[in-house]
Tab-separated table of C-alpha atoms in Angstrom:
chain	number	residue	atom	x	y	z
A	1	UNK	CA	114.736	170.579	35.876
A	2	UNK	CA	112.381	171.704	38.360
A	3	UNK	CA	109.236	170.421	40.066
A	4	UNK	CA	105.883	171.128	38.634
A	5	UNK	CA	103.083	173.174	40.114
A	6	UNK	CA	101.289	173.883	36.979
A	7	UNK	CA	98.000	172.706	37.582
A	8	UNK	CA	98.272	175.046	40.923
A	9	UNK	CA	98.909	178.250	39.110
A	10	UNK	CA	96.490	177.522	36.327
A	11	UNK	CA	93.790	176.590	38.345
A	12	UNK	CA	92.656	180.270	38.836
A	13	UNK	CA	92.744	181.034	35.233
A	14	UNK	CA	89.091	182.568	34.307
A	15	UNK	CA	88.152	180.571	31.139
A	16	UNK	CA	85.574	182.872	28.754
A	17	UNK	CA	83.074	181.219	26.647
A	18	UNK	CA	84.165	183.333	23.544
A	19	UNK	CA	87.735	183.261	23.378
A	20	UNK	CA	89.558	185.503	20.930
A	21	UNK	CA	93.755	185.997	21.258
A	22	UNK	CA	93.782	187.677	24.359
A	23	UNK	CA	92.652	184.884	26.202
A	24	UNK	CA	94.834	182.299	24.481
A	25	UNK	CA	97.686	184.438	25.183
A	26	UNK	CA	97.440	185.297	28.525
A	27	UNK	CA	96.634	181.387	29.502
A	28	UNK	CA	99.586	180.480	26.993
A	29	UNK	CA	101.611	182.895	28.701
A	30	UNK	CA	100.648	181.129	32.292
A	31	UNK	CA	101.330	177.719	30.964
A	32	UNK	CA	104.482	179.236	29.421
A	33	UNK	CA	105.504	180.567	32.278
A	34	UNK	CA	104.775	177.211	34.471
A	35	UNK	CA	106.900	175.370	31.734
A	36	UNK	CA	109.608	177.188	32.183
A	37	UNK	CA	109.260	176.893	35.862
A	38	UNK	CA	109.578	172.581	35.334
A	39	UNK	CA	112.249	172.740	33.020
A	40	UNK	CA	114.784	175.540	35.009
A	41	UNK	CA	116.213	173.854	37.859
A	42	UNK	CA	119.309	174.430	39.663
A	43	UNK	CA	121.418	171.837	38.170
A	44	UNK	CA	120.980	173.862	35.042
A	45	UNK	CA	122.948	176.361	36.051
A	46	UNK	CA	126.273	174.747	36.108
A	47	UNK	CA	126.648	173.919	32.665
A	48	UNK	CA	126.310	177.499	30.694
A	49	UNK	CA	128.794	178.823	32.115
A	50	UNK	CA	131.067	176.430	32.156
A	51	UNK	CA	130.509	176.225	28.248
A	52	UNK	CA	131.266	180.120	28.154
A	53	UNK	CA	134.582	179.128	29.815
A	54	UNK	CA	135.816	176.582	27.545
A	55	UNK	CA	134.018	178.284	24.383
A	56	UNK	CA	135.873	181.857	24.546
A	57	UNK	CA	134.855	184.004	21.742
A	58	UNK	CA	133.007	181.127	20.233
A	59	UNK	CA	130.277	181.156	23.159
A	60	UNK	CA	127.773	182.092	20.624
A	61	UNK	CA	127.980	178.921	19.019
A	62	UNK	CA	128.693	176.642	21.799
A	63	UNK	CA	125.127	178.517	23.146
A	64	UNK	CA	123.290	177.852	19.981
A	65	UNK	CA	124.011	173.909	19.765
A	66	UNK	CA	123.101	173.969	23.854
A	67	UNK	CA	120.104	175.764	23.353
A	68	UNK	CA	119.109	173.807	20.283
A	69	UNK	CA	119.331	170.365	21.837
A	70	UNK	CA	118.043	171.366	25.570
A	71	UNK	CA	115.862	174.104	24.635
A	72	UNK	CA	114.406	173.894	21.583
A	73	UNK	CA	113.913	170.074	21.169
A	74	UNK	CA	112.042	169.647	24.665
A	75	UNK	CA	110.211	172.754	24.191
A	76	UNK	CA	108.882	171.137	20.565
A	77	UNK	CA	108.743	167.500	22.415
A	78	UNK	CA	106.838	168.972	24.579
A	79	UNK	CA	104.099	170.111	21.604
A	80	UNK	CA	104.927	167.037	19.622
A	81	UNK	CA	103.628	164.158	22.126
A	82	UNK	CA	100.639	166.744	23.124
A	83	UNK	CA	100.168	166.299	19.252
A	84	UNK	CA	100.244	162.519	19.078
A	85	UNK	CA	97.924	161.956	21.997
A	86	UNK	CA	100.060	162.712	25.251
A	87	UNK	CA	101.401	160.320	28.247
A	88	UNK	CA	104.029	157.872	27.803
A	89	UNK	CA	101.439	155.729	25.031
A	90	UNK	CA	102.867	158.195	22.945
A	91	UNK	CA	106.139	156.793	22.742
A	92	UNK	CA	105.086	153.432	23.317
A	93	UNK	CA	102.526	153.778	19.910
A	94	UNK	CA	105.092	154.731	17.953
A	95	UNK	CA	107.869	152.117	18.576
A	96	UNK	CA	105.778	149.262	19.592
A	97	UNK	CA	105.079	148.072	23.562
A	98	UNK	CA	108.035	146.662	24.457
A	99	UNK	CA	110.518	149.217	22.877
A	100	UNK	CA	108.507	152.095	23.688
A	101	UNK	CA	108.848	150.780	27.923
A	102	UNK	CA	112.329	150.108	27.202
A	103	UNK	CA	113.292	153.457	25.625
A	104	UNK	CA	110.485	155.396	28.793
A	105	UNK	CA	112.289	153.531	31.305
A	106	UNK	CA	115.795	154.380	30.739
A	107	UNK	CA	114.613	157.987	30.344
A	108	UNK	CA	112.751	157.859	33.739
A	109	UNK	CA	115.706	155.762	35.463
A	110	UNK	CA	118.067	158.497	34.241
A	111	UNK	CA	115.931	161.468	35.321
A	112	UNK	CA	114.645	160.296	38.512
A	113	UNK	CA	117.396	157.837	39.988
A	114	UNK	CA	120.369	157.460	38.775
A	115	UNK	CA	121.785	160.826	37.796
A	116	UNK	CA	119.502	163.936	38.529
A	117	UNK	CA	118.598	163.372	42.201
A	118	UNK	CA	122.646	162.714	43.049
A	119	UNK	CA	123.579	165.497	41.256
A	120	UNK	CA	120.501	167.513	42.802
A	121	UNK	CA	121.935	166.759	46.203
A	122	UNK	CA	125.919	167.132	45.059
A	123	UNK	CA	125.181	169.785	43.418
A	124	UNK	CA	123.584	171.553	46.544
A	125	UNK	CA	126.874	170.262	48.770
A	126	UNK	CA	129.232	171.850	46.524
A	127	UNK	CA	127.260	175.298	46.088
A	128	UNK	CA	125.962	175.723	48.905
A	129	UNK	CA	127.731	174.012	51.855
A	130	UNK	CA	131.194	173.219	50.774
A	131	UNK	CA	132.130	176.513	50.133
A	132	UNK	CA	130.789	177.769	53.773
A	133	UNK	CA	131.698	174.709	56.010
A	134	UNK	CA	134.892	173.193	53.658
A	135	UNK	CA	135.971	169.744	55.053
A	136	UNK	CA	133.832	170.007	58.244
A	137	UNK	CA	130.650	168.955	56.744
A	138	UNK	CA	131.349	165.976	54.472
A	139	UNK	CA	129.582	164.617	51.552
A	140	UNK	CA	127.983	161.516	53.000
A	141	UNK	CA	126.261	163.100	56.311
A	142	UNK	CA	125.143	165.897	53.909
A	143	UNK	CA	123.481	163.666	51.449
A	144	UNK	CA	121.960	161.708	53.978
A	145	UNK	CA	120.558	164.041	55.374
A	146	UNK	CA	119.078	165.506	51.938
A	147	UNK	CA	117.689	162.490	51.103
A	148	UNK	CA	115.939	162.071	54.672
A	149	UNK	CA	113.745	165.302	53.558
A	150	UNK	CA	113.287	164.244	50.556
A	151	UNK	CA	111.928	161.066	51.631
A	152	UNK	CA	109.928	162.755	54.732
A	153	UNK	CA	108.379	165.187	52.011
A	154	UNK	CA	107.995	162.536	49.269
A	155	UNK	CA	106.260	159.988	51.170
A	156	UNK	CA	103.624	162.792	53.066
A	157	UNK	CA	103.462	165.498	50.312
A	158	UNK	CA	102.758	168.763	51.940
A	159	UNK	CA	102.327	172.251	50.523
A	160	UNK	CA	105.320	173.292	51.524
A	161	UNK	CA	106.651	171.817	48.354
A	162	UNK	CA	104.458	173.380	46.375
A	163	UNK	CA	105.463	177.151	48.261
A	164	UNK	CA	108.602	176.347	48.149
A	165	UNK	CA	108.091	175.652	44.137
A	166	UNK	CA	106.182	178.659	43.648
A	167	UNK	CA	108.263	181.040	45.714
A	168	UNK	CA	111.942	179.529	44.977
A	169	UNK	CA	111.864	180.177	40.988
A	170	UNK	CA	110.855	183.800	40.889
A	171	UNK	CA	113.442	184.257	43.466
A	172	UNK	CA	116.087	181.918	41.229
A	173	UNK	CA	115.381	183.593	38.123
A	174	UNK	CA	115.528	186.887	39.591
A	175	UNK	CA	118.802	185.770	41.313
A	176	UNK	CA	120.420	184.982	38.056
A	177	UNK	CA	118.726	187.977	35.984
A	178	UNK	CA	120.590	190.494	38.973
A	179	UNK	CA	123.823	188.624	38.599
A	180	UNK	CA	123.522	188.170	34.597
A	181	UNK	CA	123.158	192.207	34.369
A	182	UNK	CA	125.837	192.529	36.748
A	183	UNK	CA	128.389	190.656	34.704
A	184	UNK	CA	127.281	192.815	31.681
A	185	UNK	CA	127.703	196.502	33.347
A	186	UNK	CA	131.162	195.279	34.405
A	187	UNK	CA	132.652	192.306	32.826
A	188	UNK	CA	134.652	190.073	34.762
A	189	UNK	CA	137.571	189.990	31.945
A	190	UNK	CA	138.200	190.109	27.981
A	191	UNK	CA	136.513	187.070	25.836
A	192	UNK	CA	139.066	185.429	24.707
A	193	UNK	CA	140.273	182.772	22.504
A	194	UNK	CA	138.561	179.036	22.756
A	195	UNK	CA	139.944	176.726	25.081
A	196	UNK	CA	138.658	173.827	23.008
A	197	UNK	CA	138.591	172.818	19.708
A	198	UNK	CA	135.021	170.884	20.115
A	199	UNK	CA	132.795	174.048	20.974
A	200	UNK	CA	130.035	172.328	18.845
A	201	UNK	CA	130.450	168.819	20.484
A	202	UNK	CA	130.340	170.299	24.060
A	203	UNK	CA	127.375	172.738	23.173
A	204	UNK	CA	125.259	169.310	21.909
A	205	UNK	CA	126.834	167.017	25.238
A	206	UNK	CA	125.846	169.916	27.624
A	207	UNK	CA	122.352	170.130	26.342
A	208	UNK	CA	122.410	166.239	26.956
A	209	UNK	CA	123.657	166.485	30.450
A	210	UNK	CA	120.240	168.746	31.241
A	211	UNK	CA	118.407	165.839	30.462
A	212	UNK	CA	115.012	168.226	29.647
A	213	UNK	CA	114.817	165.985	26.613
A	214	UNK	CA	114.018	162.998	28.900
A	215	UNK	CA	111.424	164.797	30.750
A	216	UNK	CA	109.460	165.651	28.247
A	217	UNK	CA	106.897	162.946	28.234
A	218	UNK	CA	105.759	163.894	32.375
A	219	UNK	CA	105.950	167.467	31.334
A	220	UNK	CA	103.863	167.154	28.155
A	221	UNK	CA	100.923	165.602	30.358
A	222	UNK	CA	101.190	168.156	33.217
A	223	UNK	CA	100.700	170.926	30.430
A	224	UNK	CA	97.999	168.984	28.501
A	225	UNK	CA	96.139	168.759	31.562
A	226	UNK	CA	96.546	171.972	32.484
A	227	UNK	CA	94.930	173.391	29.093
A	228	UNK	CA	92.562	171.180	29.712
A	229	UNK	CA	91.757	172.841	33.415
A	230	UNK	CA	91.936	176.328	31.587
A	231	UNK	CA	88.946	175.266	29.413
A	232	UNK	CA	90.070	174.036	26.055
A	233	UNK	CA	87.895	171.481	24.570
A	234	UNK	CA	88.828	171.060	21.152
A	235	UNK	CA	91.924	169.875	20.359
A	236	UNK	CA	92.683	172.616	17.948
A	237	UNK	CA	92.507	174.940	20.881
A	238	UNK	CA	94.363	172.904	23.282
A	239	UNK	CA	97.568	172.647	20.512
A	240	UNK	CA	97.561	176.457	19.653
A	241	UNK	CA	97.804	177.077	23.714
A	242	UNK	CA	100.506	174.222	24.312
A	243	UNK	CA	102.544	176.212	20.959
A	244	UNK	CA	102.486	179.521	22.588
A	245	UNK	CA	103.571	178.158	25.836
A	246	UNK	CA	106.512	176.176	24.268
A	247	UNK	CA	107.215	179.023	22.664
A	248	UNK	CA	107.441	181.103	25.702
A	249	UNK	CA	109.197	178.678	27.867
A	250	UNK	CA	112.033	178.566	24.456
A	251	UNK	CA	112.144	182.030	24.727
A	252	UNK	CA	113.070	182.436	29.026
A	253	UNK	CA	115.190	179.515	28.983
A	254	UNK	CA	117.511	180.491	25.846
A	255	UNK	CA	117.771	184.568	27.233
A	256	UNK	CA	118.741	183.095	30.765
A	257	UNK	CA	120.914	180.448	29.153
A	258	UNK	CA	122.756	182.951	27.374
A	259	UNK	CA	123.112	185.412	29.795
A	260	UNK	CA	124.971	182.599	31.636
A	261	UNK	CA	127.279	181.461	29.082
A	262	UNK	CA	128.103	185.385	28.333
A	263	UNK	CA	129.062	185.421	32.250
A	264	UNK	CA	131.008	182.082	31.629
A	265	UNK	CA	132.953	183.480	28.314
A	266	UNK	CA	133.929	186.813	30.310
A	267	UNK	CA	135.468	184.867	33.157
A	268	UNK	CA	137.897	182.758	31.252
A	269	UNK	CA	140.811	185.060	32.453
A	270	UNK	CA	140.118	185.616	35.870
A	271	UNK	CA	139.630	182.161	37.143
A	272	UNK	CA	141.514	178.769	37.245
A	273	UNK	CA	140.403	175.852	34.211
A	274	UNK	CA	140.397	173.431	36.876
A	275	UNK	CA	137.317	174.252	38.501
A	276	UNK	CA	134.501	172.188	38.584
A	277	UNK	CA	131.129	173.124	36.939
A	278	UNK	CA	129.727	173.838	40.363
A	279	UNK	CA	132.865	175.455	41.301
A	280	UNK	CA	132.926	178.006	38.470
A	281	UNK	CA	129.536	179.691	38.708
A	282	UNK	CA	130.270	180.202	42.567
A	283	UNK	CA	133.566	181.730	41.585
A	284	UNK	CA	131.531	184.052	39.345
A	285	UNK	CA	128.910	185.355	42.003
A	286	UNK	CA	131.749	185.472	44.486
A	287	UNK	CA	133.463	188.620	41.706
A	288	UNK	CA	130.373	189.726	40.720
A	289	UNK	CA	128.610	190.185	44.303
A	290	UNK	CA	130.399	189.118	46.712
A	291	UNK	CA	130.195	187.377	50.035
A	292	UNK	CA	126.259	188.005	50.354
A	293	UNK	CA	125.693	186.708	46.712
A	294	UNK	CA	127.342	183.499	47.237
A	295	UNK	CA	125.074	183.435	50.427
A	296	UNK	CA	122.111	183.803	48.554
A	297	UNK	CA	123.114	181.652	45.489
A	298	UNK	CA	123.735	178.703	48.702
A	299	UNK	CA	120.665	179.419	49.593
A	300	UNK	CA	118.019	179.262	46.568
A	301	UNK	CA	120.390	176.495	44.794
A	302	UNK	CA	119.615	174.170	47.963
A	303	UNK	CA	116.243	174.954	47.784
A	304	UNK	CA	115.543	174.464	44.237
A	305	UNK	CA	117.505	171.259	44.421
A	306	UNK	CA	115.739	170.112	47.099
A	307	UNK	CA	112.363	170.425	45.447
A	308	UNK	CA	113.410	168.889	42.046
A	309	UNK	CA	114.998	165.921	44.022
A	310	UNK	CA	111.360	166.042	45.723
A	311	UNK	CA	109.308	165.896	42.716
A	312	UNK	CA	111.588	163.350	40.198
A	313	UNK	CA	111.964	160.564	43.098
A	314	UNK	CA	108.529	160.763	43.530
A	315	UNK	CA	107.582	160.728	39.256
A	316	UNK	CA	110.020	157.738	40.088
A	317	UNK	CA	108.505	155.550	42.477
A	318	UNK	CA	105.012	156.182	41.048
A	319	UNK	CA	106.340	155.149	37.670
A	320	UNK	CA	107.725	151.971	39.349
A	321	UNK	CA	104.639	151.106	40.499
A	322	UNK	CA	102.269	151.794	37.152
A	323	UNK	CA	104.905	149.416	35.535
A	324	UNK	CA	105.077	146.734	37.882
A	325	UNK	CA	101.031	146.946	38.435
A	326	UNK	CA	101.650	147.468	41.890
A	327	UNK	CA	103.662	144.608	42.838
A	328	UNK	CA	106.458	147.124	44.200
A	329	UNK	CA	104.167	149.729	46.189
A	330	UNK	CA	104.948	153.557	45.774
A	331	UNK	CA	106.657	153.484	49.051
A	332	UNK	CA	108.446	150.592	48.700
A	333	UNK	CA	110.137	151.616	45.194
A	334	UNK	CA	110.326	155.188	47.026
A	335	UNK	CA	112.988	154.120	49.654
A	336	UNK	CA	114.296	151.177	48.118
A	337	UNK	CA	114.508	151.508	44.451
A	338	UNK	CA	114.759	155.356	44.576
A	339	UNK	CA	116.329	157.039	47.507
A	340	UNK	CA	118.574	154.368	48.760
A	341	UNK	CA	120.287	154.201	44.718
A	342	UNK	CA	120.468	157.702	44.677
A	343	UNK	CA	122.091	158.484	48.148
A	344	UNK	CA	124.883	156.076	46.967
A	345	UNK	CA	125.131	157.265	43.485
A	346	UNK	CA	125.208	160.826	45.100
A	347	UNK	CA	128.893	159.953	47.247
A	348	UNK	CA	130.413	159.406	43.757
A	349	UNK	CA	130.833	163.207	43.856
A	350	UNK	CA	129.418	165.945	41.280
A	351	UNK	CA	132.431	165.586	38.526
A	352	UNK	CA	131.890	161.810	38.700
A	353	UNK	CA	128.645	161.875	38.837
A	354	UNK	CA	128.542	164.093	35.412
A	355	UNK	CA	131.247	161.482	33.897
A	356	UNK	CA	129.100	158.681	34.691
A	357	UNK	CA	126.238	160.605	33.339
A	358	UNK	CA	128.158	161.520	29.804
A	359	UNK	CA	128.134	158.298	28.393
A	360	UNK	CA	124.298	156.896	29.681
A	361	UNK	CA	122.679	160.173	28.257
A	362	UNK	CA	124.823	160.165	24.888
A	363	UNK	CA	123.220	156.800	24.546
A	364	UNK	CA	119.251	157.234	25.620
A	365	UNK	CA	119.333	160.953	24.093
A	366	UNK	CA	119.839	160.514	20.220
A	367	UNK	CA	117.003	157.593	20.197
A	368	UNK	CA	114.220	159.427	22.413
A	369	UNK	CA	114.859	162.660	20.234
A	370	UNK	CA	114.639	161.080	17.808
A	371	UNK	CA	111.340	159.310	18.487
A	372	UNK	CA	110.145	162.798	19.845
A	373	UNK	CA	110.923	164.716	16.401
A	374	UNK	CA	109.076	162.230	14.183
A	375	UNK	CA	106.172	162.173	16.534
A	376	UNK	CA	105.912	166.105	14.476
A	377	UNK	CA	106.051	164.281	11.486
A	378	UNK	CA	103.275	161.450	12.421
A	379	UNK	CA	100.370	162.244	10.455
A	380	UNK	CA	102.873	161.582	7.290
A	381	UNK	CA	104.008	158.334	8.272
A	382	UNK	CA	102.525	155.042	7.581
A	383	UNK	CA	102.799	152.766	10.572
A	384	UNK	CA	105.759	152.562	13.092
A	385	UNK	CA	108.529	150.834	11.255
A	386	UNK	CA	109.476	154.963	10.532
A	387	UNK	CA	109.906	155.267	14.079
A	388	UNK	CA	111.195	151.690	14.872
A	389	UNK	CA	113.767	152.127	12.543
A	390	UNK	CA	114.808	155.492	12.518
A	391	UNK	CA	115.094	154.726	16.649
A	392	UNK	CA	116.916	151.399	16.173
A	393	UNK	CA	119.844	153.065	13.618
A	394	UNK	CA	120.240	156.041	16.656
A	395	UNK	CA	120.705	154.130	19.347
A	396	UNK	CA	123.006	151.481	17.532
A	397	UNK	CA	125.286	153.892	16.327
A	398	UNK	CA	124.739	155.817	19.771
A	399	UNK	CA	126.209	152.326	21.423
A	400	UNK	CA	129.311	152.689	18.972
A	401	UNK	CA	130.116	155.944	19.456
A	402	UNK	CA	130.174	155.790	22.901
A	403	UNK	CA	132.162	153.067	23.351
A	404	UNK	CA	134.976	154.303	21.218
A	405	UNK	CA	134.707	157.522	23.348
A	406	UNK	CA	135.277	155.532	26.813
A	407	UNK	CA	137.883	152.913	24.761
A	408	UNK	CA	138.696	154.083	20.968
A	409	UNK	CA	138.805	150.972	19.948
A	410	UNK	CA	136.499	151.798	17.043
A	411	UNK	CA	138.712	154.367	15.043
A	412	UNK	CA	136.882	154.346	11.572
A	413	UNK	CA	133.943	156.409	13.363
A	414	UNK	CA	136.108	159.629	13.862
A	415	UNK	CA	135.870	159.254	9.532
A	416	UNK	CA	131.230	159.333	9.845
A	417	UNK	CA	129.616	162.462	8.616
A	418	UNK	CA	129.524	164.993	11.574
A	419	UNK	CA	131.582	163.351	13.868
A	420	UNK	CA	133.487	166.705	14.983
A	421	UNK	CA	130.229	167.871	16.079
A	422	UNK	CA	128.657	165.541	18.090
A	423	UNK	CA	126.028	164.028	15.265
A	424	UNK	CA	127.495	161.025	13.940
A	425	UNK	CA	124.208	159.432	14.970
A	426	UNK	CA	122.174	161.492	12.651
A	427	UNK	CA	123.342	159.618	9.671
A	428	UNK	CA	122.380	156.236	10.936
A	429	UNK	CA	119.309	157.025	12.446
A	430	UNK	CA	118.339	158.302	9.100
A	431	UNK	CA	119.350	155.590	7.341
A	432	UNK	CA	117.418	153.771	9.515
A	433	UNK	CA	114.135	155.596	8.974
A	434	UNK	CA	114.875	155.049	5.365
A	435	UNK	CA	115.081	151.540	5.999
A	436	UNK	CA	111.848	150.881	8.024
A	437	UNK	CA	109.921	153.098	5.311
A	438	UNK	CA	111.035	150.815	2.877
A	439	UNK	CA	110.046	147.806	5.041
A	440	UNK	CA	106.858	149.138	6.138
A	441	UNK	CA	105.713	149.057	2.335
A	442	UNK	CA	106.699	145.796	1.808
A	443	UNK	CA	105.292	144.459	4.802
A	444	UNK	CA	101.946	146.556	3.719
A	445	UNK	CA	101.472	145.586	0.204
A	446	UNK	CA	102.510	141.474	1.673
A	447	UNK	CA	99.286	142.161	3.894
A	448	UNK	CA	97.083	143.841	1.177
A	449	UNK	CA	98.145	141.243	-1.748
């Protein structure tokens, strides 16, 4: 996930009094385009390929399930909590104070602390400097050194983060369109047979590892406010510009997405399984391009982890210090609660920092989707005990199935409904809906009698 700057690029957008669709498209299209901009980062591109890898001639599939549960559900989270009022209240309306922080908090930890700043900075260490500088530059100097700017340019914002965030994702996305096309003019090898038997179950767990599902509550309120800027009273208007943009943010992410997991699929036979994520997509340039692409991969990676670890450390501490009603001060939960946990998190290394990651995400994910799809669905529910329990049933089950992943001590879940494809939550959490529908009634007609 990137940084925004969306209220920067719309903030030149010429509002007319009568608007007809040209108008609404071309500010959709802006918004679009700045949506895509906060949801593309760098750490992004280390998982599509790898899925291509391990998915063979089955990449289609193992694309669809990634793109459906990164792309698709943030893009329509985004629109959703627009829908239901914006800002984290959104979340916290719909399951109640308490669970609503709870369920905000471990989304913001996750996105802002404890796994996509480390990987940010491992991420740039193992693209960009390891495979210049080997052994000479460790981890730990690196990192702190990473974190040093991005607590120099956190704690004095400059607009050098904002050029850097304007300029580095054209130049990313043109990066990976030149490379993309390369790999399709001359193929690095035959597609070949899947590697795995779960292509499903890894398409759904990489689309959790992006974590855009967690960021879609600071993203929704960038864009609302940035439809706002462009001139949209009415909140008819301001919904049919946010749709668009989703739309056209869906549309850029899943093309580049599957231009990378093509690239992945097609290099199965020319490069060892052992590679890391990280590993594998600088393998790729390195056929495709050569020593100069590699260079220039180092290069804009670094960059465009640098300004995501920039702008989620500092959603971070400012979220620390909303919740705490500024007992811990933005600096204070900057360096303490933020950088410091994240330069230590970071030495863990980029594989262990993405198996630590596995089993947080596959428990926050399935209840905030959830919550985020039935915030669509709003106007047609009575109350919260929809949401409450639709939310409770995901995250229990969530809790199970996680913990027989790690242990296996729970062997009767293998047996639930969609198990083989990463979903055996879906069952439960609808069950649970069910459940708090029913109880909602009864609760209602106690009050009413």
């Amino acid at each position: 996930m990137a940084p925004s700057f969306i209220d920067n690029r719309c903030e030149n957008v010429r509002v007319d009094d009568e608007r007809g669709e040209v108008p609404v498209n071309k500010d959709a299209l802006v918004v679009g385009l700045a949506l895509f901009a906060m949801f593309f980062g760098a750490g992004n591109l280390i998982f599509p390929p790898y899925l291509g890898m391990e998915s063979g001639e089955l990449w289609p599939l193992g694309l669809a399930c990634f793109v459906f549960f990164d792309v698709v559900v943030s893009c329509v989270g985004v629109f959703a909590i627009n829908n239901a009022g914006g800002s984290i209240l959104s979340i916290q309306n719909a399951l109640g104070k308490k669970a609503g922080l709870a369920l905000n908090t471990a989304a913001i930890l996750c996105v802002g602390m404890l796994i996509a700043p480390p990987r940010c900075a491992a991420t740039t260490f193992e693209m960009a400097i390891a495979p210049w500088f080997g052994d000479v530059i460790g981890l730990l100097p690196f990192s702190v050194a990473f974190f040093a700017v991005v607590l120099l340019l956190t704690l004095r914002p400059t607009r050098i983060i904002d050029v850097v965030g304007k300029v580095l994702t054209p130049l990313l996305v043109a990066g990976i369109v030149v490379m993309v096309i390369a790999g399709i003019v001359n193929p690095l090898g035959p597609v070949g047979a899947p590697e795995t038997d779960t292509v499903v179950a890894d398409g759904v767990l990489a689309g959790y590892q992006t974590m855009d599902i967690l960021a879609v509550v600071g993203f929704s309120i960038l864009v609302q406010e940035s439809v706002r800027a462009a001139g949209y009273g009415e909140k008819r208007d301001q919904m049919r510009v946010t749709a668009r943009a989703s739309l056209v943010a869906c549309v850029l992410l899943a093309v580049i997405y599957g231009g990378l997991t093509y690239l992945g699929a097609t290099s199965a036979s020319v490069v060892p399984h052992t590679v890391s994520q990280a590993e594998l997509i600088t393998m790729i340039v390195w056929k495709l391009m050569g020593e100069a692409g590699v260079a220039v991969l180092g290069i804009v990676v670094g960059l465009a982890c640098l300004t995501t670890a920039i702008g989620l450390c500092g959603a971070t501490a400012d979220y620390v210090e909303r919740i705490t009603m500024r007992r811990v001060s933005y600096r204070t939960a900057l360096v303490v609660v933020v950088v410091v946990a994240a330069l230590l998190i970071c030495n863990l290394g980029l594989t262990n920092i993405i198996a630590l990651a596995s089993p947080i995400l596959s428990v926050v994910c399935p209840p905030f989707m959830t919550t985020v799809v039935l915030l669509l669905f709003r106007k047609h529910l009575r109350g919260t005990w929809v949401f409450k329990g639709a939310a409770l049933g995901a995250v229990a089950a969530s809790l199970v199935l996680t913990v027989h992943d790690l242990t296996g001590a729970f062997a009767l879940v293998e047996a639930a409904p969609l198990y083989a494809y990463g979903f055996a939550w879906l069952l439960p959490s609808l069950i649970g809906g069910v459940a708090g529908a029913l109880l909602g009634r009864r609760f209602d007609s106690a009050a009413s009698g």
